[in-house]
Amino acid sequence: MTKKRALITGVTGQDGSYLAEFLLEKGYEVIGMVRRSSTINFERIKHIQDRLILASGDLLDHASLIDIIETYRPHEVYNLAAQSFVQTSWTQAIFTGEVTALGVTRLLDAIRLVDPEIRFYQASTSEMFGKAREVPQNEETPFYPRSPYGVAKVYGHWITVNYRESYNMFTVSGICFNHESPRRGHEFVTRKIARAAARIKLGLDKDLHLGNLDAQRDWGYAPDYVRAMWLSLQQDTPQDYVIATGRTHTVRRFAELAFQVVGLDYRDYVVQDARFVRPADVDLLVGDPRKAKEVLGWEATTSFEELVRIMVEAELSNPENA
C-alpha cells in the first residue's frame, strides 16, 4: 500500500507543527513548505525535523507551489500558512491580502493544474464572523469580518468553496475558533498572558499591559483542532466545518486563571492599555460545533482551565523562554 503523503504550508507554526506530529504518528510522509527567509524559525519542529521533508516555497509565488506539488505529489494539502496576527493586519493590510487571500488561490490553482484529485484543507477562522450576526456561529452564519485579516480569510474561504463547486475538487474549509498552546506566538494575547504570569512569578517582570479585557473568545487546545483538520479530509464528500468548543470566556478570565496557576491575583498586575485596543474589535465569538461532532465524530477534549494551566506551566518550566 502506498504511503500517504501530505503537504503542510505553515509547518513551522503552532498548528503546522502539531499537525506534522499527528500525521507522522498516522504513518504519513510529511512535506513541510518553508519560505526562504533570514528570520525562519524551526523551534516548533526541531524535535521532528529529521522526519520531515522540508521544501522551499511561497504563497506569493505560484511557480514555486506548482513545483512542490509536481515534485512530491501529495495526496493531501493543508494550507495553514498566512499572515495570521490580527493586529499586524492593520499595519500590513496589503501584504495580509496577498498572502492570506490570494495565496489560497495560487495554491488551489497549482493543485488544479497538477493533480485535481489532491484533497485540500483551508484554515479558515472565526474572525470571518467578526461582528457576529448570531450567537453561536455555525456554518451558515453570515460573515462580517472586522479586520484586514478577517476580510482576507473570507476571500480564502470562498475561493475554496468556488474551486470545489467549479472544478469538482475535494476542498474543505475548517472554520477554527481560537485554539492555543505553549507553541502559540508571543504576539497572541493568550501566550502574552501565560508568559507574563510566569515572568512576574519569577521576578522578571512587574506588570502586564492588555487591551480589551471584556472581549470574549471560544478558546480550545491546538492539538485537538489538528485532529479535526485531518478528519475533514477523510470523509466521502467535502464539506466545511466549524471547529470550536462551544463555550466562551473573556480575556479577563484567562488572565485570572493564568495568575491563579502561579498563586497571584491578576488585578495586582494587569493594566488596561489603549495601545492594544484594535481599531475595530470583535466582542463575542462562540462556535457551534454540532456538525463537526455529527459528521466527523469530533469534539474538543481539553477544558479551558486545563488549557490555561498547560500554557502557564510550560512557561514556568522553560524560564529561558519566559
Steps between C-alpha positions, in 0.01 A plus 500: 500500500631844402603711796280809525675832440385834636624850426467753783548870435583690818666189644718708734195658666297380796242304299747382240730348759220317681350380172839373382536302825149361464549390137838342572332294771243395238780374277497782248796634309488870586629781279523837670509812285732770630584843364857603436537761770772636723258481795366147453455322832506120525455499879154338493607212272860441610402178682354350180701686236703191404173319420364775274575592140541878489433663164552862405191684380299815549129582479602815313664294223270283287788327319655379827168345603463317169857373534444361851180321400657358183806383691335339803152410372324523839167329557393773743589870529441696820524877450587637843730779383378859532576839643293399799538776759193722502675809640773482235240478224410863568856620435570248220158483337620451141756234594233321704275495194775370273589210730182417688255555212673471161745243635210256532410551134858441389515175694159377384586580142831316527309193621245538220774515237713214632258255663139601576450171690706637790291566811537856631441647845473877545550647846208737534434693821233627735629852428297477177185534713635816665199709595301184540146496359395217734624315806631235486648501149458197273583410138205707371563818703568801274852641511570855624880527538640785709865505393709468182592151625134401531421644156791309343388177667147545362650517151705187569191322626281586201766426239531155660124452462520624142771255398298220656185593313660609172764229454348218709808501723508361855551830680401557862506802730531452873363809673719476807424708805790610719729214592806542714800311636850557637607535133280805444688806372608753761289771334170321574317605814480152656874439472563856613296440816650159576851631445442809715355298788811281501742793465332694781508193724871457418568867576587583138208737436279725712179545302304401190343747256188377316228651280133403520462273803132438430542352151366146502644208304436130452843364597612141441823298500689487168580123501125430519440719195756343265319169548185666361698629201610147414154353555346752258713361215412136577129536419318382187389851404667839556321733741585798720502472878499728803772372735438636849430413864159672509598685818623855542725682748628855536860615478457604863411143599803365314721741692331414830560127452856546375602701804321252728729226364798690644319600820447867413202735459489635142345828622830590663691477171273548196478852354250592229687679223331684211796417273381139482138573409425418133351768270194274463480229760304177510310466826345152497586192298373155597469207263232236455698177442200268459568422133861404575378269775227342287696459175861470615442350843719781637478709814748694709636289785712756690321740738565874508643477852733218395613700195595800713686278746692325220610831352613659828682188620683479167627856554607421856689188390693694236616812681748578223201525267289692748 
